Coordinates of C-alpha atoms (C1' of nucleotides) in Angstrom, one line a residue:
Chain A
M9 CA 7.9 -10.5 1.8
R10 CA 9.1 -9.5 5.4
Y11 CA 12.1 -11.6 4.4
F12 CA 13.2 -10.6 1.3
V13 CA 13.0 -6.8 2.8
A14 CA 15.4 -8.1 6.0
V15 CA 17.5 -9.7 3.8
A16 CA 17.5 -6.8 1.3
E17 CA 18.1 -4.4 4.1
E18 CA 20.8 -6.6 5.9
L19 CA 22.7 -7.9 2.3
H20 CA 23.5 -10.6 5.0
F21 CA 21.4 -14.1 5.3
G22 CA 22.9 -14.8 8.3
R23 CA 22.0 -11.3 10.2
A24 CA 18.9 -10.9 8.3
A25 CA 18.2 -14.7 10.1
E26 CA 19.0 -13.5 13.3
R27 CA 17.2 -10.5 12.7
L28 CA 13.7 -12.3 11.5
G29 CA 14.1 -14.6 14.4
M30 CA 15.1 -17.9 12.4
A31 CA 17.5 -20.0 11.1
Q32 CA 19.5 -19.1 7.8
P33 CA 18.7 -22.2 6.0
P34 CA 15.2 -21.8 5.6
L35 CA 15.1 -18.0 4.7
S36 CA 17.9 -19.2 2.0
R37 CA 15.2 -21.5 0.8
A38 CA 11.9 -19.0 1.2
I39 CA 13.9 -16.4 -1.2
K40 CA 15.0 -19.0 -3.8
Q41 CA 11.0 -19.7 -3.6
L42 CA 9.9 -16.8 -3.6
E43 CA 12.1 -15.6 -6.9
R44 CA 11.3 -18.9 -8.8
R45 CA 7.5 -17.7 -8.0
L46 CA 8.2 -14.1 -9.4
G47 CA 10.4 -16.0 -11.9
V48 CA 12.7 -13.0 -11.3
V49 CA 16.3 -13.1 -10.2
L50 CA 16.0 -10.7 -6.7
F51 CA 19.7 -11.0 -5.4
E52 CA 23.3 -11.4 -7.0
R53 CA 25.0 -13.9 -4.9
D54 CA 28.5 -13.6 -5.7
R55 CA 30.6 -15.8 -2.8
R56 CA 31.0 -13.4 0.1
G57 CA 28.2 -11.2 0.0
V58 CA 24.9 -10.3 -1.4
A59 CA 24.3 -7.8 -3.6
L60 CA 20.3 -6.4 -4.8
T61 CA 19.5 -6.4 -8.5
G62 CA 17.2 -4.0 -10.4
A63 CA 14.2 -6.2 -9.8
G64 CA 14.9 -6.7 -6.1
E65 CA 15.4 -2.4 -5.7
V66 CA 11.9 -2.5 -7.3
L67 CA 10.8 -5.0 -5.1
L68 CA 12.5 -3.5 -2.0
Y69 CA 10.9 -0.1 -2.4
E70 CA 7.1 -1.7 -3.6
G71 CA 7.3 -4.9 -1.1
R72 CA 7.9 -1.8 2.5
A73 CA 5.2 -0.2 0.5
A74 CA 3.0 -2.9 0.5
L75 CA 4.0 -4.2 3.9
D76 CA 3.1 -1.0 5.5
A77 CA -0.4 -1.1 3.8
T78 CA -1.3 -4.4 5.3
A79 CA 0.3 -3.5 8.9
A80 CA -2.1 -0.5 8.4
A81 CA -4.9 -2.6 7.5
V82 CA -4.5 -4.5 10.7
R83 CA -3.8 -1.7 12.8
R84 CA -6.6 0.2 11.8
T85 CA -9.3 -2.5 12.0
Q86 CA -8.0 -3.5 15.6
R87 CA -8.5 0.4 16.8
A88 CA -11.7 0.2 14.8
G89 CA -13.0 -2.6 16.7
G90 CA -11.3 -3.5 19.9
V91 CA -13.0 -3.6 23.2
D92 CA -12.4 0.0 24.0
A93 CA -14.5 1.4 20.9
P94 CA -18.0 2.5 21.5
R95 CA -16.5 6.0 20.3
S96 CA -13.6 6.1 18.0
R97 CA -10.5 7.2 18.7
L98 CA -7.9 9.0 16.6
V99 CA -4.3 9.1 16.4
L100 CA -2.5 12.5 15.7
A101 CA 0.8 12.4 14.9
V102 CA 2.9 15.8 15.5
K103 CA 6.8 16.1 16.0
A104 CA 7.7 16.4 19.6
A105 CA 9.2 19.8 19.0
G106 CA 6.8 21.4 16.8
S107 CA 4.5 24.5 17.9
H108 CA 2.8 23.4 20.9
E109 CA -0.1 26.6 20.8
L110 CA -0.8 25.3 17.5
L111 CA -1.3 22.1 18.4
Q112 CA -2.9 23.4 21.5
K113 CA -5.2 25.4 19.6
L114 CA -6.4 22.2 17.4
L115 CA -7.3 20.0 20.1
D116 CA -9.6 22.6 22.1
A117 CA -11.3 23.5 18.8
Y118 CA -11.7 20.0 18.0
A119 CA -12.9 18.8 22.0
A120 CA -15.9 21.2 21.2
V121 CA -17.2 19.7 18.3
P122 CA -20.3 18.0 19.2
G123 CA -19.4 14.3 18.5
A124 CA -15.9 14.8 18.5
A125 CA -13.7 11.3 18.6
E126 CA -11.1 10.8 21.1
I127 CA -7.7 11.9 20.3
E128 CA -4.5 10.3 20.7
V129 CA -1.5 12.7 20.1
L130 CA 1.7 10.5 19.2
L131 CA 4.9 12.5 20.1
C132 CA 7.6 11.5 17.5
G133 CA 10.8 12.1 16.7
F134 CA 12.1 14.1 13.7
C135 CA 10.6 13.0 10.7
D136 CA 9.1 10.0 11.0
Q137 CA 5.2 11.2 10.8
E138 CA 5.3 9.3 7.5
G139 CA 6.4 6.2 8.2
L140 CA 3.3 6.5 10.9
L141 CA 0.8 7.4 9.0
R142 CA 1.6 5.3 6.0
D143 CA 1.6 1.7 8.3
G144 CA -1.4 2.8 10.3
R145 CA 0.1 3.9 13.9
A146 CA -1.6 7.7 13.1
D147 CA -4.7 8.3 11.4
A148 CA -3.4 12.1 10.8
A149 CA -0.3 14.1 10.8
L150 CA 0.9 17.6 11.6
M151 CA 3.3 17.7 9.0
H152 CA 6.2 20.5 7.8
T153 CA 7.4 21.1 4.6
P154 CA 9.7 21.3 3.0
F155 CA 11.3 18.4 5.8
N156 CA 8.4 16.1 5.3
S157 CA 7.2 14.7 2.3
L158 CA 3.2 15.2 1.5
A159 CA 3.7 12.7 -1.5
G160 CA 1.1 10.2 -1.3
F161 CA -1.1 11.8 1.3
D162 CA -3.8 14.2 1.3
S163 CA -3.5 17.7 3.2
E164 CA -4.4 20.7 3.9
E165 CA -2.3 23.7 4.7
L166 CA -2.8 25.2 8.5
T167 CA 0.4 28.1 8.8
T168 CA 3.4 29.2 7.4
E169 CA 6.7 30.9 8.9
G170 CA 9.9 31.9 8.3
Q171 CA 12.8 30.2 9.6
I172 CA 15.3 31.5 12.3
A173 CA 19.4 30.7 13.0
V174 CA 19.8 29.6 16.4
L175 CA 23.1 30.6 17.3
P176 CA 25.0 30.6 20.7
A177 CA 24.3 34.4 22.4
R178 CA 27.9 35.3 23.0
H179 CA 28.8 34.6 19.2
P180 CA 30.0 37.7 16.8
L181 CA 27.0 37.2 14.5
A182 CA 24.5 37.5 17.4
A183 CA 24.4 40.9 17.2
R184 CA 23.1 40.8 13.2
A185 CA 20.0 42.0 12.8
S186 CA 19.2 38.9 10.2
L187 CA 20.9 36.6 8.3
T188 CA 21.5 34.5 5.1
V189 CA 21.6 30.8 4.2
A190 CA 24.7 31.7 2.6
E191 CA 26.0 33.1 5.8
V192 CA 25.3 30.4 8.4
A193 CA 26.2 28.1 6.0
D194 CA 30.0 28.2 6.2
V195 CA 30.4 30.3 9.5
P196 CA 33.9 29.4 10.7
G197 CA 34.2 27.4 13.8
L198 CA 30.2 26.7 14.4
P199 CA 28.8 24.2 11.4
L200 CA 25.5 23.8 10.4
A201 CA 23.6 21.1 12.4
R202 CA 22.3 17.6 11.2
W203 CA 19.3 16.0 11.2
P204 CA 17.8 13.1 8.9
S205 CA 15.7 13.8 6.6
Y206 CA 13.5 11.1 4.7
G207 CA 15.6 8.7 7.4
V208 CA 19.4 9.5 6.5
Y209 CA 21.7 12.4 7.7
P210 CA 23.0 14.5 5.1
P211 CA 26.6 14.6 4.7
G212 CA 28.5 17.7 5.9
P213 CA 30.7 18.6 9.1
G214 CA 28.0 19.4 12.0
P215 CA 27.2 17.0 14.7
E216 CA 24.0 14.7 14.1
I217 CA 21.1 15.7 16.3
R218 CA 19.0 13.5 17.6
D219 CA 16.2 15.6 19.3
Q220 CA 15.7 19.1 20.4
T221 CA 17.0 18.7 23.7
Q222 CA 20.5 17.7 22.6
L223 CA 20.8 20.4 19.8
A224 CA 20.1 23.1 22.5
Q225 CA 22.6 22.1 24.7
L226 CA 25.1 21.8 21.3
I227 CA 24.5 25.2 20.2
A228 CA 24.5 26.6 23.9
L229 CA 28.3 25.1 24.5
G230 CA 28.9 27.3 20.9
R231 CA 29.4 23.6 19.2
T232 CA 27.0 24.2 16.6
L233 CA 24.6 26.8 14.9
A234 CA 21.0 25.1 13.4
V235 CA 18.2 26.9 11.2
V236 CA 14.6 25.9 12.3
P237 CA 11.2 27.3 12.0
D238 CA 10.4 30.8 13.9
S239 CA 7.9 29.1 16.2
A240 CA 11.3 27.3 17.4
R241 CA 11.8 30.4 19.2
A242 CA 9.2 28.7 22.2
W243 CA 12.0 26.2 23.3
L244 CA 15.5 28.6 23.2
W245 CA 17.2 29.4 25.9
A246 CA 18.9 32.1 27.8
E247 CA 22.1 31.5 26.3
H248 CA 20.6 31.3 22.6
A249 CA 20.2 34.3 20.1
A250 CA 17.6 33.9 17.4
I251 CA 18.7 35.9 14.2
P252 CA 15.8 36.1 11.5
L253 CA 17.1 34.2 8.2
I254 CA 15.5 36.2 5.0
D255 CA 16.0 34.1 2.2
A256 CA 15.2 30.9 4.0
P257 CA 12.7 29.1 2.6
Q258 CA 9.0 29.2 4.3
V259 CA 8.0 26.7 6.2
V260 CA 4.3 25.0 5.7
T261 CA 2.7 23.0 9.0
H262 CA -0.4 20.7 7.0
I263 CA -2.8 18.4 8.2
A264 CA -2.1 15.1 6.5
W265 CA -3.6 12.1 6.4
P266 CA -3.9 8.9 4.5
A267 CA -4.9 9.7 0.6
H268 CA -8.6 7.6 1.2
S269 CA -10.4 7.6 4.5
R270 CA -13.6 8.1 4.6
S271 CA -13.8 7.9 7.9
L272 CA -16.4 10.9 9.8
A273 CA -14.1 11.4 12.8
L274 CA -11.0 12.3 10.6
A275 CA -13.2 14.4 8.2
G276 CA -14.4 16.9 11.1
L277 CA -10.6 17.0 13.1
I278 CA -9.4 18.2 9.4
R279 CA -12.3 20.7 9.3
T280 CA -12.1 21.7 12.5
A281 CA -8.5 22.2 11.8
T282 CA -8.9 24.0 8.4
E283 CA -11.1 26.1 9.9
C284 CA -9.9 27.4 13.8
I285 CA -6.3 27.7 12.4
G286 CA -6.1 27.9 8.0
Chain B
M11 CA -6.8 -11.2 3.2
R12 CA -8.4 -12.1 -0.2
Y13 CA -10.6 -14.3 1.3
F14 CA -12.1 -11.9 3.7
V15 CA -12.5 -9.3 0.5
A16 CA -14.1 -11.8 -1.1
V17 CA -17.0 -12.7 2.0
A18 CA -17.0 -9.1 2.7
E19 CA -18.2 -8.0 -1.2
E20 CA -20.4 -11.3 -1.5
L21 CA -21.7 -11.2 1.7
H22 CA -22.2 -14.7 1.5
F23 CA -20.1 -17.7 2.1
G24 CA -21.4 -20.1 -0.5
R25 CA -21.3 -17.4 -3.0
A26 CA -17.7 -15.8 -1.7
A27 CA -16.2 -19.4 -1.9
E28 CA -17.1 -21.2 -5.3
R29 CA -15.6 -17.1 -6.5
L30 CA -12.4 -18.1 -5.0
G31 CA -12.4 -21.6 -6.0
M32 CA -12.6 -23.3 -2.6
A33 CA -14.5 -24.9 -0.4
Q34 CA -17.0 -23.5 2.0
P35 CA -16.3 -24.7 5.2
P36 CA -12.3 -23.6 5.3
L37 CA -13.5 -20.8 3.9
S38 CA -15.7 -20.0 7.6
R39 CA -12.5 -21.6 9.2
A40 CA -10.2 -19.1 7.6
I41 CA -12.2 -15.9 8.4
K42 CA -12.9 -16.8 11.9
Q43 CA -9.5 -17.4 12.3
L44 CA -9.1 -14.0 11.3
E45 CA -11.3 -12.8 13.5
R46 CA -9.4 -14.5 16.3
R47 CA -6.2 -13.1 14.9
L48 CA -7.0 -9.9 14.9
G49 CA -9.0 -10.0 18.0
V50 CA -12.0 -8.5 16.3
V51 CA -15.4 -9.2 15.0
L52 CA -15.6 -9.0 11.4
F53 CA -19.1 -9.9 10.5
E54 CA -22.2 -10.4 12.0
R55 CA -24.3 -13.8 11.4
D56 CA -27.9 -13.7 12.1
R57 CA -28.9 -17.0 10.2
R58 CA -29.8 -15.6 7.1
G59 CA -27.3 -13.4 5.7
V60 CA -24.3 -11.8 7.0
A61 CA -23.4 -7.9 7.5
L62 CA -19.8 -5.9 7.9
T63 CA -19.2 -4.8 11.4
G64 CA -17.8 -1.2 11.6
A65 CA -14.4 -3.2 12.1
G66 CA -15.2 -5.4 9.1
E67 CA -15.4 -2.0 6.8
V68 CA -12.1 -1.1 8.1
L69 CA -11.0 -3.9 7.3
L70 CA -12.8 -3.8 3.7
Y71 CA -11.1 -0.6 2.8
E72 CA -8.1 -1.2 3.9
G73 CA -7.3 -4.7 2.8
R74 CA -8.0 -3.9 -0.8
A75 CA -5.7 -1.1 -0.2
A76 CA -2.6 -3.3 0.9
L77 CA -3.9 -6.2 -1.5
D78 CA -3.1 -3.4 -4.2
A79 CA -0.3 -2.4 -2.9
T80 CA 1.3 -6.4 -2.8
A81 CA 0.0 -7.2 -6.2
A82 CA 1.4 -3.8 -7.2
A83 CA 4.4 -5.1 -5.8
V84 CA 4.8 -8.0 -7.5
R85 CA 3.4 -6.4 -10.8
R86 CA 5.9 -4.0 -10.8
T87 CA 9.0 -6.7 -10.1
Q88 CA 8.1 -8.9 -12.7
R89 CA 8.1 -5.8 -15.6
A90 CA 11.8 -4.7 -13.9
G91 CA 13.4 -8.1 -14.4
G92 CA 11.5 -10.2 -16.8
V93 CA 13.5 -12.0 -19.0
D94 CA 12.4 -9.1 -21.9
A95 CA 13.9 -6.4 -19.5
P96 CA 17.1 -5.3 -21.3
R97 CA 15.8 -1.9 -21.4
S98 CA 12.7 -0.6 -19.5
R99 CA 9.3 -0.2 -19.9
L100 CA 6.6 2.0 -18.8
V101 CA 2.9 0.9 -19.4
L102 CA 0.6 4.1 -19.5
A103 CA -3.0 3.8 -18.8
V104 CA -5.7 6.4 -20.9
K105 CA -8.8 6.1 -21.3
A106 CA -9.4 4.8 -24.5
A107 CA -11.9 7.9 -25.7
G108 CA -9.4 10.5 -24.4
S109 CA -8.2 12.9 -26.4
H110 CA -5.9 11.0 -29.5
E111 CA -4.1 14.2 -30.3
L112 CA -2.6 14.9 -26.8
L113 CA -1.1 11.3 -26.5
Q114 CA 0.3 10.9 -29.7
K115 CA 1.8 14.1 -28.9
L116 CA 3.7 12.8 -26.0
L117 CA 4.4 9.4 -27.8
D118 CA 6.6 11.1 -30.3
A119 CA 7.9 13.4 -27.9
Y120 CA 8.9 10.8 -25.6
A121 CA 10.5 8.7 -28.1
A122 CA 12.6 11.7 -29.3
V123 CA 14.3 11.8 -25.5
P124 CA 17.6 9.3 -25.5
G125 CA 17.7 6.9 -23.9
A126 CA 13.3 6.9 -23.7
A127 CA 12.1 3.7 -21.9
E128 CA 8.9 1.7 -24.1
I129 CA 5.8 2.9 -23.7
E130 CA 2.6 0.6 -23.7
V131 CA -0.4 2.0 -23.9
L132 CA -3.0 0.2 -21.6
L133 CA -6.5 1.7 -23.3
C134 CA -9.3 1.4 -20.4
G135 CA -13.1 1.7 -20.2
F136 CA -14.0 4.8 -18.4
C137 CA -13.0 5.4 -15.2
D138 CA -10.2 2.5 -13.9
Q139 CA -6.9 4.0 -14.2
E140 CA -6.8 4.7 -10.4
G141 CA -7.1 1.3 -9.9
L142 CA -4.4 0.1 -12.7
L143 CA -1.9 2.5 -11.1
R144 CA -2.9 1.0 -7.4
D145 CA -2.3 -2.3 -8.6
G146 CA 0.9 -1.8 -10.9
R147 CA -1.3 -2.6 -14.1
A148 CA 0.4 0.9 -14.6
D149 CA 3.0 2.8 -13.7
A150 CA 1.2 5.9 -15.1
A151 CA -2.1 7.5 -16.5
L152 CA -3.8 10.2 -17.5
M153 CA -6.7 11.4 -15.6
H154 CA -8.9 13.7 -16.3
T155 CA -10.5 15.3 -13.4
P156 CA -13.2 15.9 -12.1
F157 CA -14.2 12.5 -13.7
N158 CA -10.9 10.6 -11.8
S159 CA -9.4 11.9 -8.4
L160 CA -5.8 12.2 -7.9
A161 CA -6.0 11.3 -4.5
G162 CA -3.1 9.2 -3.6
F163 CA -1.1 9.9 -6.6
D164 CA 1.4 12.0 -7.6
S165 CA 0.5 14.6 -10.8
E166 CA 1.1 17.3 -13.3
E167 CA -1.1 19.2 -15.1
L168 CA -1.2 19.3 -18.8
T169 CA -4.0 20.6 -20.0
T170 CA -7.6 22.2 -19.3
E171 CA -10.4 22.3 -21.6
G172 CA -14.6 23.2 -21.8
Q173 CA -16.6 20.6 -21.7
I174 CA -19.7 20.6 -24.4
A175 CA -23.6 18.8 -24.9
V176 CA -23.7 15.9 -27.8
L177 CA -27.0 15.4 -29.1
P178 CA -29.3 14.3 -32.0
A179 CA -28.4 17.1 -34.4
R180 CA -32.1 17.1 -35.3
H181 CA -33.6 17.7 -31.9
P182 CA -34.5 21.3 -31.0
L183 CA -31.9 22.1 -29.3
A184 CA -29.1 21.9 -31.3
A185 CA -29.7 24.8 -33.2
R186 CA -28.8 26.6 -30.3
A187 CA -25.2 28.8 -30.1
S188 CA -24.6 27.5 -26.5
L189 CA -26.7 25.4 -23.2
T190 CA -26.2 25.9 -19.1
V191 CA -26.0 22.5 -17.5
A192 CA -29.4 23.3 -15.9
E193 CA -31.1 23.3 -19.2
V194 CA -29.3 20.1 -20.6
A195 CA -30.2 17.8 -17.4
D196 CA -33.8 18.5 -17.5
V197 CA -34.4 18.2 -21.2
P198 CA -38.0 16.4 -22.1
G199 CA -37.6 12.5 -23.4
L200 CA -34.0 13.0 -23.5
P201 CA -32.4 11.8 -20.2
L202 CA -29.0 12.3 -19.9
A203 CA -26.7 9.3 -20.1
R204 CA -25.1 8.2 -17.2
W205 CA -21.2 6.6 -16.8
P206 CA -19.9 4.7 -13.7
S207 CA -18.4 7.5 -11.7
Y208 CA -15.6 5.7 -9.2
G209 CA -16.9 2.3 -9.6
V210 CA -20.7 2.7 -9.6
Y211 CA -23.3 4.4 -11.7
P212 CA -25.4 7.3 -10.8
P213 CA -28.7 7.1 -10.6
G214 CA -30.9 8.8 -12.8
P215 CA -33.5 7.7 -16.1
G216 CA -30.6 8.2 -18.4
P217 CA -29.0 4.7 -19.8
E218 CA -26.0 3.1 -18.4
I219 CA -23.0 3.8 -20.5
R220 CA -20.4 1.6 -20.8
D221 CA -18.2 2.7 -23.6
Q222 CA -18.1 5.7 -26.2
T223 CA -19.5 4.1 -29.2
Q224 CA -22.8 2.7 -27.2
L225 CA -23.4 6.3 -26.1
A226 CA -22.3 7.5 -30.1
Q227 CA -25.1 5.5 -31.5
L228 CA -27.4 6.0 -28.1
I229 CA -27.3 9.8 -29.0
A230 CA -27.3 9.5 -32.8
L231 CA -30.9 7.4 -32.1
G232 CA -32.0 10.3 -30.2
R233 CA -32.7 8.0 -26.9
T234 CA -30.1 10.6 -24.7
L235 CA -27.8 13.1 -24.4
A236 CA -24.5 13.7 -23.1
V237 CA -22.1 16.5 -21.3
V238 CA -18.3 15.5 -22.9
P239 CA -15.6 17.5 -22.7
D240 CA -14.5 19.4 -25.6
S241 CA -11.9 16.9 -27.2
A242 CA -14.3 14.7 -27.7
R243 CA -15.8 16.5 -30.5
A244 CA -13.3 14.8 -32.6
W245 CA -15.5 11.0 -32.3
L246 CA -18.8 12.5 -33.3
W247 CA -20.7 11.5 -36.3
A248 CA -22.7 13.7 -38.4
E249 CA -25.7 12.7 -36.7
H250 CA -24.6 14.9 -33.8
A251 CA -24.8 18.5 -32.7
A252 CA -22.4 19.6 -30.0
I253 CA -23.2 22.8 -28.1
P254 CA -20.9 24.5 -26.0
L255 CA -22.1 24.3 -22.2
I256 CA -20.9 27.9 -20.5
D257 CA -21.2 27.0 -17.1
A258 CA -20.0 23.1 -17.0
P259 CA -16.8 22.6 -14.6
Q260 CA -13.4 22.2 -16.9
V261 CA -11.9 19.5 -17.6
V262 CA -8.0 19.2 -16.4
T263 CA -6.0 16.1 -18.0
H264 CA -3.4 15.1 -15.3
I265 CA -0.4 12.9 -16.1
A266 CA -0.5 11.0 -12.6
W267 CA 2.3 8.2 -11.1
P268 CA 2.4 6.5 -7.8
A269 CA 3.7 9.0 -5.0
H270 CA 7.2 7.0 -5.1
S271 CA 8.3 6.0 -8.1
R272 CA 11.9 7.1 -8.1
S273 CA 12.3 5.4 -11.7
L274 CA 14.3 7.2 -14.0
A275 CA 12.3 6.5 -16.9
L276 CA 9.0 7.3 -15.3
A277 CA 10.6 10.9 -14.5
G278 CA 11.8 11.4 -18.0
L279 CA 8.1 10.7 -19.1
I280 CA 6.4 13.2 -17.1
R281 CA 9.1 16.4 -18.1
T282 CA 8.2 15.4 -21.4
A283 CA 4.9 15.5 -21.0
T284 CA 4.9 18.6 -18.6
E285 CA 7.0 20.1 -21.5
C286 CA 5.7 19.6 -24.8
I287 CA 2.0 19.4 -23.4
G288 CA 1.8 21.9 -20.0
Chain C
dT11 C1' -44.2 -30.0 9.9
dC12 C1' -41.1 -30.6 6.8
dC13 C1' -37.5 -29.2 3.3
dG14 C1' -34.3 -26.7 1.9
dA15 C1' -30.8 -22.9 2.6
dC16 C1' -26.5 -21.7 4.8
dG17 C1' -23.2 -21.0 8.2
dA18 C1' -20.7 -24.1 11.6
dT19 C1' -18.1 -28.3 13.3
dA20 C1' -16.1 -32.7 12.8
dC21 C1' -12.3 -34.7 11.1
dC22 C1' -8.7 -36.3 7.7
dC23 C1' -4.3 -35.4 5.0
dG24 C1' -0.7 -33.3 2.0
dC25 C1' 2.1 -29.8 2.0
dC26 C1' 4.7 -26.5 3.3
dG27 C1' 7.3 -23.4 6.5
dG28 C1' 10.2 -24.1 9.9
dG29 C1' 14.0 -26.7 12.5
dT30 C1' 19.2 -29.3 12.8
dA31 C1' 23.7 -31.0 10.1
dT32 C1' 26.0 -30.7 6.7
dC33 C1' 28.4 -29.5 2.7
dA34 C1' 31.0 -26.2 -1.0
dC35 C1' 33.9 -22.6 -1.6
dA36 C1' 36.6 -18.1 -0.7
dG37 C1' 39.1 -15.3 1.1
dC38 C1' 42.9 -15.5 5.2
dC39 C1' 46.5 -16.2 8.0
dC40 C1' 50.4 -19.0 9.9
Chain D
dG23 C1' 49.7 -24.7 0.9
dG24 C1' 47.2 -26.1 4.6
dG25 C1' 43.7 -25.6 8.2
dC26 C1' 40.3 -21.9 9.3
dT27 C1' 36.7 -19.2 9.3
dG28 C1' 32.5 -17.3 7.7
dT29 C1' 29.3 -17.9 3.8
dG30 C1' 25.0 -19.4 1.7
dA31 C1' 23.4 -23.4 -0.2
dT32 C1' 21.5 -28.6 0.5
dA33 C1' 19.6 -32.7 2.7
dC34 C1' 16.5 -34.3 6.0
dC35 C1' 13.0 -34.2 9.6
dC36 C1' 9.3 -33.1 11.8
dG37 C1' 4.7 -29.9 12.6
dG38 C1' 1.1 -27.6 11.7
dC39 C1' -2.2 -25.2 9.0
dG40 C1' -4.6 -24.7 5.0
dG41 C1' -7.3 -27.7 1.7
dG42 C1' -10.3 -31.2 1.3
dT43 C1' -15.6 -34.3 2.5
dA44 C1' -19.1 -35.0 5.9
dT45 C1' -22.9 -33.5 8.6
dC46 C1' -24.5 -31.2 12.4
dG47 C1' -28.2 -27.2 13.7
dT48 C1' -31.3 -23.8 13.2
dC49 C1' -34.2 -20.7 10.7
dG50 C1' -37.1 -19.0 6.8
dG51 C1' -41.2 -20.3 4.1
dA52 C1' -44.5 -23.4 1.7

DNA sequence: TCCGACGATACCCGCCGGGTATCACAGCCC
DNA sequence: GGGCTGTGATACCCGGCGGGTATCGTCGGA
């Protein structure tokens, strides 16, 4: 199954084999055997390249979910039964650039709960909390709609905030009291920054952003402008100007967790979050 | 993994091995090897019986999810790539006793959609739609809160209805214009019927119900009474009386599907459902 | 005290998943 | 057009792991 996903992603047996740390012939055979077992053709091999069939597309999607689920089972079991498990531990995934106050308030409030589990905060980049939750590296996550999708998770709403445009302080538009999405989408010489949404960068002229520091620098240099949640004001520089966007979608912060999860510790964390924030 | 789940369910190596169609020693060894690989103790073996550890509990839950996910991957792939797949097929799970009108309306409306997939209706017993959806035997389901849990699925609301008490027509209470939950919960000599909720029967004096026919018979015989959604009037007998329950929770019918699912055919079905019913 | 039940251990075997060497074929360049 | 390159498929070999049977150790109960 891992083999199939690797080949489907690379669309190249040799590279996939290399990525898997094995030789190409066994991989070829394994895939063929998988096709035989399922009774389904997964790849169109027409010399010079490989393509997924319809069934292959389905298996790529479902197979990833299955791999995530098994990885999650392994990780959560190990966390539950490790030698270091006199008391339970929870891993909370948050966006590194997310609101610090919110997180601090949550952690403080939860620490005061009797019998609280130990919380490990897992800071991640732009939008991978969903993957962390799905494959068991995290037990809960702070997610932000509309940037994250809550599909497949249970969640509770915590806070709502507007969005601001961040642009160089010396730019003419910095003097405005407010802006619209249409206005910032089309500023001559100042393209909108792009960051990965669900794993891929949207098309556009702006620079591709990997982290918040890089974004801050690019804005200060007058190379780009960005639309970010209101709480991002916390990390702005003197060289930045923040202008409210009157028609941008509201950003809602949720706490999300895998849809089953009957863990007592997790339930306590969620209750604390909704009570102290929501 | 299948092995582990079997042992965890049986709590007995011999019976688990029998259920798996294998001998006991290899099973013992496989479990021990699993424990070694995970670095976690899953069972307390204290001669005469086996018990799950905390980590074992976690793995039982997560492992079932993982097994479901892989089964789903296999089934959906086979359905997508089978020899009989010139056009796509969707499997819709509905409770056998569910509203016929609703289903008929949905199927008729969807059949009229251009490029509609073929819909296979999977009638099931009381509450197993969730399992069918999770392990890929179904692509969508009509579910009824609060009887089904929508956790882990995407869903759209379709209809809302009240509930009625069904009791023998000759019973004194049959003359009443309405009843309350408290009243029907404690009728002397007429205990409330029980059916499986999330896989187990709730405790109580009433008979355990397996299907709608059995329930109808038991009510007609004056052995039990039941609380059911309003649409169940369709299958009542002359020997039954239906009395509105003024304070019972509303029953909401949803169409639900696995949280990802980018299938075009499924999207069409959902759109049809929300447009023609909701 | 002996027997029965149950899980663990010992040992054997066949097969499947891994490896290397090689082939078959399509494009490409000279 | 003839090698050359790069691709996936095939042939063949080997070791280990998953399955089996036989047996043991140990506790409960008659």
